[in-house]
PDB file of N, CA and C in Angstrom:
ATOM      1  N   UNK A   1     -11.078  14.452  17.375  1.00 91.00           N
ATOM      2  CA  UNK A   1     -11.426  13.221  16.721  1.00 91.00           C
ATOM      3  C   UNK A   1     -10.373  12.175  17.085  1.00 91.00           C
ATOM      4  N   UNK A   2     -11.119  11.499  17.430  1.00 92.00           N
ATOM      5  CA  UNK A   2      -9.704   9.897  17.858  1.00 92.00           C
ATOM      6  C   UNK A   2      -9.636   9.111  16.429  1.00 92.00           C
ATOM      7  N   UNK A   3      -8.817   8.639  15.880  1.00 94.00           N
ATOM      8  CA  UNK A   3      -8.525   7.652  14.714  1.00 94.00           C
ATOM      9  C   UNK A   3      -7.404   6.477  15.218  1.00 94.00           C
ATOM     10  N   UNK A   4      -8.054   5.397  15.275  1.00 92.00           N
ATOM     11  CA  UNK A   4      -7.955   4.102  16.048  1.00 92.00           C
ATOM     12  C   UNK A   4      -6.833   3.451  14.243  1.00 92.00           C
ATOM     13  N   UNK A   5      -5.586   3.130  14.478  1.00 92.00           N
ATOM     14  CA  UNK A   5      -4.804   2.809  13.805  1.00 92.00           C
ATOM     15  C   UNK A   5      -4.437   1.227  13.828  1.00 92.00           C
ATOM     16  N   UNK A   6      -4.118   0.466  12.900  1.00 80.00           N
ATOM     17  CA  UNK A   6      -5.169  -0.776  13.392  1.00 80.00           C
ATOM     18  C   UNK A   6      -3.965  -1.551  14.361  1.00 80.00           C
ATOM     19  N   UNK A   7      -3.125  -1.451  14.981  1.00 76.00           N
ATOM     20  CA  UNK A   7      -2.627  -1.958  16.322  1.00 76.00           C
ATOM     21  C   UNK A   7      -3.067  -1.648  17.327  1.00 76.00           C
ATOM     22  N   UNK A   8      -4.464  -1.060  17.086  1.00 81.00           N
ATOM     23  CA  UNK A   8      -5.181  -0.517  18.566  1.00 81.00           C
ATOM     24  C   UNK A   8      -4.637   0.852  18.894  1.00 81.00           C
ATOM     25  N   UNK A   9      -3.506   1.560  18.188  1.00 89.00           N
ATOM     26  CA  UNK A   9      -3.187   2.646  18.976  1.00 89.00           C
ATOM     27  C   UNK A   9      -4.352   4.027  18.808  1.00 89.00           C
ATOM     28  N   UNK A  10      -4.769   4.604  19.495  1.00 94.00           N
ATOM     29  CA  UNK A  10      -5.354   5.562  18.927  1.00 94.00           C
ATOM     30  C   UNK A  10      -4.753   7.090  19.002  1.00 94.00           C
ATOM     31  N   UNK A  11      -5.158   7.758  18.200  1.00 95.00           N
ATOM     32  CA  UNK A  11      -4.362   9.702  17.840  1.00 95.00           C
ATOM     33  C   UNK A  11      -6.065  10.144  18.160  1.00 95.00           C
ATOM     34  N   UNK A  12      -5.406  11.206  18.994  1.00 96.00           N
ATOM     35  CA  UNK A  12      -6.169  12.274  19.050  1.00 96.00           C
ATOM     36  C   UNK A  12      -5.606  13.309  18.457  1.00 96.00           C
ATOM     37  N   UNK A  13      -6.677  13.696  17.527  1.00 95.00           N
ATOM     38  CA  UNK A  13      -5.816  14.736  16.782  1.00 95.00           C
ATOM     39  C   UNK A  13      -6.296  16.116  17.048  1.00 95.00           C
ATOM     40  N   UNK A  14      -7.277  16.112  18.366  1.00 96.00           N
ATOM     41  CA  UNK A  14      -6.904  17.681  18.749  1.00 96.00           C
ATOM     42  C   UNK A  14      -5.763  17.826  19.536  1.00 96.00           C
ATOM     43  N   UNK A  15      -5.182  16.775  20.387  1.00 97.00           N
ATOM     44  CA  UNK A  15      -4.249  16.813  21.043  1.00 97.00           C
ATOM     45  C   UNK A  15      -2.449  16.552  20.071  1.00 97.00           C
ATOM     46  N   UNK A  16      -2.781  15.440  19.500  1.00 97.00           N
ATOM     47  CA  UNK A  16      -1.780  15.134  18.660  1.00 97.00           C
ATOM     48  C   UNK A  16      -0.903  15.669  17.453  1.00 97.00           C
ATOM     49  N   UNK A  17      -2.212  16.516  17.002  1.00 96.00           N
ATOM     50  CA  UNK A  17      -1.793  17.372  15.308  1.00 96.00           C
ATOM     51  C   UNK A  17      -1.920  18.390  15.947  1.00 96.00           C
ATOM     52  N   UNK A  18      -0.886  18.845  14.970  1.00 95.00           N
ATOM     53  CA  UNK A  18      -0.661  20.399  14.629  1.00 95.00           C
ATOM     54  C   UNK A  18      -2.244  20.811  13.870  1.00 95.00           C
ATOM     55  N   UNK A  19      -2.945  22.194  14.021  1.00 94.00           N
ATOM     56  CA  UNK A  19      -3.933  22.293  13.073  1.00 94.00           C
ATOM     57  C   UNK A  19      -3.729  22.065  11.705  1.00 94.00           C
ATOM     58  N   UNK A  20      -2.501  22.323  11.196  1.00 94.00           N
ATOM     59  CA  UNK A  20      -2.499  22.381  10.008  1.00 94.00           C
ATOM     60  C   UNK A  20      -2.367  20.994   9.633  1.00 94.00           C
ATOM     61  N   UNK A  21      -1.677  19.667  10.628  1.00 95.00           N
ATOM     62  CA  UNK A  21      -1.971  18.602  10.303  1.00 95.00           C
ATOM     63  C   UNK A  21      -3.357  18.093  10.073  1.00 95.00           C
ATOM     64  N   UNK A  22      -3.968  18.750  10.963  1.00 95.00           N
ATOM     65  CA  UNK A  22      -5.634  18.369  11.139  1.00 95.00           C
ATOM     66  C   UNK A  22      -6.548  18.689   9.752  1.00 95.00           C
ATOM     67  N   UNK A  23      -5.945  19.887   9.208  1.00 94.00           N
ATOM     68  CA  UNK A  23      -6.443  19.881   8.264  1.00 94.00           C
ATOM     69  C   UNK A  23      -6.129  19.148   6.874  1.00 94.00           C
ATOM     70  N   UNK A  24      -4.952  18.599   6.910  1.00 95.00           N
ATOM     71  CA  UNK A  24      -4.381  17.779   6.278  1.00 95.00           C
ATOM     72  C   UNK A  24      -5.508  16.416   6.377  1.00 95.00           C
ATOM     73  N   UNK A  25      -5.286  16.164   6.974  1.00 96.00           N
ATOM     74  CA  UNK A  25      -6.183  14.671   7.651  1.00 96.00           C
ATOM     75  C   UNK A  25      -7.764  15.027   7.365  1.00 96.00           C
ATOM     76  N   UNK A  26      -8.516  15.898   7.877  1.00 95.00           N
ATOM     77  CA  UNK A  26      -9.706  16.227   6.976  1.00 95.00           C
ATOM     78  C   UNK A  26      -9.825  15.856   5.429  1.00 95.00           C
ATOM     79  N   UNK A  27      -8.816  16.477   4.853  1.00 95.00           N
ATOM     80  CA  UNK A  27      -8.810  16.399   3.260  1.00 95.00           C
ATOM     81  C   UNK A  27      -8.821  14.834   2.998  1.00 95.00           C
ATOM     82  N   UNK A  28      -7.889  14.306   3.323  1.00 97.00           N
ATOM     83  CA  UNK A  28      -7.695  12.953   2.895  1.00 97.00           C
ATOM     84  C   UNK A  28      -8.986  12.127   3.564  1.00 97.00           C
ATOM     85  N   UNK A  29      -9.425  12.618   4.415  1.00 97.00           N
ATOM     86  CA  UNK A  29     -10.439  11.394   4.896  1.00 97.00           C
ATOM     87  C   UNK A  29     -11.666  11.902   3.904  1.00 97.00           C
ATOM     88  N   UNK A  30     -11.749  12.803   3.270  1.00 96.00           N
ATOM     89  CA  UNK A  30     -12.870  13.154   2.184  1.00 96.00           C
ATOM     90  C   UNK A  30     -12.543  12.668   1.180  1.00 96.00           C
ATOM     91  N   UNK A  31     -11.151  12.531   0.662  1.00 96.00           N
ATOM     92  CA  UNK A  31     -10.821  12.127  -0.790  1.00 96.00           C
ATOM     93  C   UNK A  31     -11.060  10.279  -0.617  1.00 96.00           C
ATOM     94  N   UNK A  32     -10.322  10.298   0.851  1.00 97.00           N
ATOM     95  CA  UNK A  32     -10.484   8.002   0.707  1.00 97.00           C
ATOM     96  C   UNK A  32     -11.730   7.566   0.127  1.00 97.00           C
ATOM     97  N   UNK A  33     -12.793   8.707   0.364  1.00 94.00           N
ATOM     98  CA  UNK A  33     -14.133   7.856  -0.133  1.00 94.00           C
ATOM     99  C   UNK A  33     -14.034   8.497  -1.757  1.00 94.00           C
ATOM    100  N   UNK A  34     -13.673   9.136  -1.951  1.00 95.00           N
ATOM    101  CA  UNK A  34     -13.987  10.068  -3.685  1.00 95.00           C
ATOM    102  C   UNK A  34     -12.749   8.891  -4.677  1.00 95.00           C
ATOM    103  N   UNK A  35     -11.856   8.616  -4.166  1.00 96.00           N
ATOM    104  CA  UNK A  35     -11.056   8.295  -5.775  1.00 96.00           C
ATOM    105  C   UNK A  35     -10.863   6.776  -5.680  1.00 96.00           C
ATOM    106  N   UNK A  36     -10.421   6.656  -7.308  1.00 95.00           N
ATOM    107  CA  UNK A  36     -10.573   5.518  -7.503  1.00 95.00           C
ATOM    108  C   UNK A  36      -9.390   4.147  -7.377  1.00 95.00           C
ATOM    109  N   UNK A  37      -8.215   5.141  -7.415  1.00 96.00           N
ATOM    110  CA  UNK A  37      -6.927   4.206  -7.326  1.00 96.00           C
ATOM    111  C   UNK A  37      -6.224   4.888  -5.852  1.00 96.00           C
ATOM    112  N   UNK A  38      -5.528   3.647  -5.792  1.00 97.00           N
ATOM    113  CA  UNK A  38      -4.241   4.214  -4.381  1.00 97.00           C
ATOM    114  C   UNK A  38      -3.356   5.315  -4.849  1.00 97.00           C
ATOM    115  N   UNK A  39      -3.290   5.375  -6.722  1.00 97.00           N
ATOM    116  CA  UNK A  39      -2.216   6.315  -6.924  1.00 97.00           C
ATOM    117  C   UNK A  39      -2.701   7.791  -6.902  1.00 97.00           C
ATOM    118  N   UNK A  40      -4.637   7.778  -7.426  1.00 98.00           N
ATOM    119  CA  UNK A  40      -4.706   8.921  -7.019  1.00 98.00           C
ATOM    120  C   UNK A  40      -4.894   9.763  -5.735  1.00 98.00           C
ATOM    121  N   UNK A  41      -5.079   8.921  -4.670  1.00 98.00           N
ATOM    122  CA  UNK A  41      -4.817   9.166  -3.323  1.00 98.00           C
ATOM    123  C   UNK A  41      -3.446   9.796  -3.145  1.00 98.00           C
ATOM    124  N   UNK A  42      -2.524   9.158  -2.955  1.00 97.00           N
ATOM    125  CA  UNK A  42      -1.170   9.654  -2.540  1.00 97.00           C
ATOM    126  C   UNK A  42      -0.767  10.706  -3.552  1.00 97.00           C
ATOM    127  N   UNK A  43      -1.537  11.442  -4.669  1.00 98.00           N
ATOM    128  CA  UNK A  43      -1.488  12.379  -5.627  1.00 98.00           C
ATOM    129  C   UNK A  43      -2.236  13.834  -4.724  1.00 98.00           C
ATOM    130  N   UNK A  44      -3.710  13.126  -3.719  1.00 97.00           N
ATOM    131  CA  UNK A  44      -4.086  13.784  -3.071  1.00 97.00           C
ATOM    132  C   UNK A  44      -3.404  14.037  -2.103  1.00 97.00           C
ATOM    133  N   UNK A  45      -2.541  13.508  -1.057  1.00 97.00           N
ATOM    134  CA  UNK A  45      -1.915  13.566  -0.191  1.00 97.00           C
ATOM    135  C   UNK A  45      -0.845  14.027  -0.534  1.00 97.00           C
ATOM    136  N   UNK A  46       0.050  13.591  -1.614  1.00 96.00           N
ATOM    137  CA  UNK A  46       1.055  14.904  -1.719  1.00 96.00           C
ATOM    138  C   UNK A  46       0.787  16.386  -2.088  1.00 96.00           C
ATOM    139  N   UNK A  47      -0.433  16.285  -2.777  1.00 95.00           N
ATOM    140  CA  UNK A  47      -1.223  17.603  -2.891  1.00 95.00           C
ATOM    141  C   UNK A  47      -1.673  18.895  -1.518  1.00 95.00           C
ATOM    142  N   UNK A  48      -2.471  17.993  -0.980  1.00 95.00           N
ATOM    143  CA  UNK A  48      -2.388  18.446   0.750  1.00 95.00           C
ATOM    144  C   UNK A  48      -1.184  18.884   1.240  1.00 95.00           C
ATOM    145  N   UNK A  49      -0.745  18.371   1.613  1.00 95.00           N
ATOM    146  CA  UNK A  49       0.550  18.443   2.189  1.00 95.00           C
ATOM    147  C   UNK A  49       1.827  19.751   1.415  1.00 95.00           C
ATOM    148  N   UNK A  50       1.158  19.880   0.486  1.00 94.00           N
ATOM    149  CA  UNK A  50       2.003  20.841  -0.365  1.00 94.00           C
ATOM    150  C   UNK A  50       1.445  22.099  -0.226  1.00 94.00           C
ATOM    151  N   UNK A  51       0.367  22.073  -0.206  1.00 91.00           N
ATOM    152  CA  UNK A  51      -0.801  23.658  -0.420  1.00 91.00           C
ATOM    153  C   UNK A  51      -0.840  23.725   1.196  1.00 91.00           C
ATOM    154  N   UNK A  52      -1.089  22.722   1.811  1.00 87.00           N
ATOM    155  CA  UNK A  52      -1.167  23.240   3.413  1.00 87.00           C
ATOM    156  C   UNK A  52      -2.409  23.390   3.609  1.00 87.00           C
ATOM    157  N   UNK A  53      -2.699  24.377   4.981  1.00 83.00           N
ATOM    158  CA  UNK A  53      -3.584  24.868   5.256  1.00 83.00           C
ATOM    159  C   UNK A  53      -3.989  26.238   5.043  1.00 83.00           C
ATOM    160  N   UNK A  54      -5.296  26.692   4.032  1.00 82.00           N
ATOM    161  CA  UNK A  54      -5.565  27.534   3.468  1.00 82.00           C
ATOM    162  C   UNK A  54      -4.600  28.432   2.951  1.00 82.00           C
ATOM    163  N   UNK A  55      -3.931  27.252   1.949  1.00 79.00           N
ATOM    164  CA  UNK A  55      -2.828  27.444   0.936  1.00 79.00           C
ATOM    165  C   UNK A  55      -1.353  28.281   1.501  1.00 79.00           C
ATOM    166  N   UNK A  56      -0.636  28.171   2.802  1.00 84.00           N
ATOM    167  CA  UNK A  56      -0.155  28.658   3.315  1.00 84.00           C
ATOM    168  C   UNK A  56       1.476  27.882   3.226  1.00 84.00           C
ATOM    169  N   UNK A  57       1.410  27.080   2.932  1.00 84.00           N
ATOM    170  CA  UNK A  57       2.767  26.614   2.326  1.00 84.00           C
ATOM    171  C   UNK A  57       2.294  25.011   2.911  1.00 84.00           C
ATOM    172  N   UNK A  58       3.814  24.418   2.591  1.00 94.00           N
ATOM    173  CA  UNK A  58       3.859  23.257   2.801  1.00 94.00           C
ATOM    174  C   UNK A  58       3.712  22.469   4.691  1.00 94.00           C
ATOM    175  N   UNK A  59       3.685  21.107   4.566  1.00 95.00           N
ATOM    176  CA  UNK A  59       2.913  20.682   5.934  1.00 95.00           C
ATOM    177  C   UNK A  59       3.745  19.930   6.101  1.00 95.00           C
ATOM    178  N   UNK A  60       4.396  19.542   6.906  1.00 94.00           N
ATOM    179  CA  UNK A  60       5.672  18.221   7.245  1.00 94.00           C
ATOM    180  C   UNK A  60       4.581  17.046   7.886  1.00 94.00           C
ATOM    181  N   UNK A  61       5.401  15.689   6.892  1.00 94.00           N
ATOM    182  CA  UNK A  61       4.950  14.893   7.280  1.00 94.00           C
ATOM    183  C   UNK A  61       5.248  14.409   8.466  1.00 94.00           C
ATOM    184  N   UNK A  62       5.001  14.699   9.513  1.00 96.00           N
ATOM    185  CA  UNK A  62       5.330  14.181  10.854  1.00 96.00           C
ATOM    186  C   UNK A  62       5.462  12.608  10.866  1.00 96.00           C
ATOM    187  N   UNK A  63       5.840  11.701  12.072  1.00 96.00           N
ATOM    188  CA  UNK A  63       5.722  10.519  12.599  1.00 96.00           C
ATOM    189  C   UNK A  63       4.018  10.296  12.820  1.00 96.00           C
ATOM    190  N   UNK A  64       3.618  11.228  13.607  1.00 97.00           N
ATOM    191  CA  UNK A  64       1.943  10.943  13.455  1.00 97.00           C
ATOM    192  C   UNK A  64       0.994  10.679  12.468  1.00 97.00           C
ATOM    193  N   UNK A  65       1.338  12.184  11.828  1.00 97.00           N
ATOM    194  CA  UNK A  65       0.445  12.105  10.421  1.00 97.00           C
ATOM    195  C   UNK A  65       0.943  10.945   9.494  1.00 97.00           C
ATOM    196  N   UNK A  66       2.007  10.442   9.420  1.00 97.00           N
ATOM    197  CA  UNK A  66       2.607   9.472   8.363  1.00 97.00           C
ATOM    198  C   UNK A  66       1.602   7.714   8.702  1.00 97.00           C
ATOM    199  N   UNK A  67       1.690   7.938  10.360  1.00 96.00           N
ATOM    200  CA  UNK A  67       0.963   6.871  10.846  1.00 96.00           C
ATOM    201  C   UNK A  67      -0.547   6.662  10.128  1.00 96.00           C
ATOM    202  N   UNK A  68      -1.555   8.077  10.349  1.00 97.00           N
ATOM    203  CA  UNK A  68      -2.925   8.160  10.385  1.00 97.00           C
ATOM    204  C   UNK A  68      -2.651   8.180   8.696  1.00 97.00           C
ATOM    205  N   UNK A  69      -2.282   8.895   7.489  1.00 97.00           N
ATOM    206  CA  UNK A  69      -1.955   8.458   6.033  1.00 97.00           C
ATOM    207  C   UNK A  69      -2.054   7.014   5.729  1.00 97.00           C
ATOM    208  N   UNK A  70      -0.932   6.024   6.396  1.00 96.00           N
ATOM    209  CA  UNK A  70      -0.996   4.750   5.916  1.00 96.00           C
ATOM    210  C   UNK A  70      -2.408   3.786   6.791  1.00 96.00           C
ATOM    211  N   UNK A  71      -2.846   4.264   7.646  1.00 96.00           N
ATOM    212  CA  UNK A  71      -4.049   4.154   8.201  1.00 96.00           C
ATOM    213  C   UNK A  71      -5.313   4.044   7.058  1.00 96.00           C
ATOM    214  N   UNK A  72      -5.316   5.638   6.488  1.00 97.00           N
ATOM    215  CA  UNK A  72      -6.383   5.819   5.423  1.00 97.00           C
ATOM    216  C   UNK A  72      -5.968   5.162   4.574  1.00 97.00           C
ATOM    217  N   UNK A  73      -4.605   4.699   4.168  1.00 97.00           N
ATOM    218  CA  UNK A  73      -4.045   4.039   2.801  1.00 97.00           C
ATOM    219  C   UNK A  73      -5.014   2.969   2.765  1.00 97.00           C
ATOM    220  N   UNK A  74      -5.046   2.042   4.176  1.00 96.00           N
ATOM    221  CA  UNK A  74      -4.848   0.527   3.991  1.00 96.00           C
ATOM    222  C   UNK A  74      -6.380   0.519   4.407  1.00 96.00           C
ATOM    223  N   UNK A  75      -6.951   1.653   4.952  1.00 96.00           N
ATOM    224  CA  UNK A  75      -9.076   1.653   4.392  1.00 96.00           C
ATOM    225  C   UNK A  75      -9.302   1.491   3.363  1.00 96.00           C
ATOM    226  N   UNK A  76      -8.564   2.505   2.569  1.00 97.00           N
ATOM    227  CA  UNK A  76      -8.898   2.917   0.974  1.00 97.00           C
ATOM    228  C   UNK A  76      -8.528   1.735   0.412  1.00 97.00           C
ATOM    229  N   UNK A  77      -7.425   0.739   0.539  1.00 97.00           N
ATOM    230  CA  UNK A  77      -7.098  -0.500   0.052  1.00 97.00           C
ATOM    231  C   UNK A  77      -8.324  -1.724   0.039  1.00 97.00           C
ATOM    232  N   UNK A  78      -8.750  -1.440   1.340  1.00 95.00           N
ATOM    233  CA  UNK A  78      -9.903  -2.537   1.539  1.00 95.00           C
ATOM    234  C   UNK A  78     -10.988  -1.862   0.804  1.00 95.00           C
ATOM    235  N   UNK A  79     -11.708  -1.194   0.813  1.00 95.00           N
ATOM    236  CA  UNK A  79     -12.281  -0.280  -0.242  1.00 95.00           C
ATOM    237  C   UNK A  79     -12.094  -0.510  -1.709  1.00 95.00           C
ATOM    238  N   UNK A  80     -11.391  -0.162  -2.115  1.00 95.00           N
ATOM    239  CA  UNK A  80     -11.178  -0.858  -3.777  1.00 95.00           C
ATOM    240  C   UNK A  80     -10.870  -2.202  -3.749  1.00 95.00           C
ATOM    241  N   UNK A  81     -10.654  -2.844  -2.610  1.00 94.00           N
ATOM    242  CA  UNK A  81     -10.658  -4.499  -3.326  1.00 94.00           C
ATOM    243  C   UNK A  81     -12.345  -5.296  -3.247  1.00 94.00           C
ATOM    244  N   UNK A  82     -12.962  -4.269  -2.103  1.00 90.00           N
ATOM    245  CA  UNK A  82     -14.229  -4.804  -2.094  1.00 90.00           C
ATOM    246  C   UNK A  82     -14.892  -4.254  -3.631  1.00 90.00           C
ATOM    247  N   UNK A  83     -14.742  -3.364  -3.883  1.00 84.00           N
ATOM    248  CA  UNK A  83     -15.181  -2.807  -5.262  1.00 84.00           C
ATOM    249  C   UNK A  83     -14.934  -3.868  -6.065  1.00 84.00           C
ATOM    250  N   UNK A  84     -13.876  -4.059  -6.252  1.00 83.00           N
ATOM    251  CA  UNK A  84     -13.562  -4.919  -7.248  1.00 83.00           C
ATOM    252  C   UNK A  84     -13.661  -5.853  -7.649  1.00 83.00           C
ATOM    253  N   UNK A  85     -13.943  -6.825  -6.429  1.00 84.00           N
ATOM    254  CA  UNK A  85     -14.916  -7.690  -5.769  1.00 84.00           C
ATOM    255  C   UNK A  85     -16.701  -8.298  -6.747  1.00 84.00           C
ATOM    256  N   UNK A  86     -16.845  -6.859  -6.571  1.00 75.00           N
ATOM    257  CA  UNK A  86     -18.280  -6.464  -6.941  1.00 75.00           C
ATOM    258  C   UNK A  86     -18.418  -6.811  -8.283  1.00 75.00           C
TER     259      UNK A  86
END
């Protein structure tokens, strides 16, 4: 999966992540659409990141993954302001 970061850079994250990052990044791109605040996001993301992949310990936030996180942050941002909007 490529995820286009908004300076144009793009991650490939079969090439880029670790699997267990990948699965990290799965989770959160399911939760950006499910919750309702930024705080419960980064509640999800420190959550992830803690349980790992199929609960196997913790996941380091790399330079990459930290990138593609504030990526989903600042979707999920535009996302609740259009809500709010509404």
């Amino acid at each position: 999966m490529l995820i286009t970061i908004t300076n144009d850079k793009e991650i490939d994250t079969d090439r880029d992540l670790s699997p267990e990052e990948r699965h990290v990044v799965q989770k959160l791109i399911g939760w950006k659409g499910l919750v309702d605040s930024m705080e419960q996001f980064r509640q999800k993301t420190r959550a992830a990141l803690q349980t790992g992949w199929n609960n196997q310990g913790p996941v380091r936030l790399s330079p990459t993954l930290a990138l593609i996180v504030a990526q989903l942050e600042q979707e999920l941002s535009t996302r609740l302001a259009e809500k709010n909007r509404r």
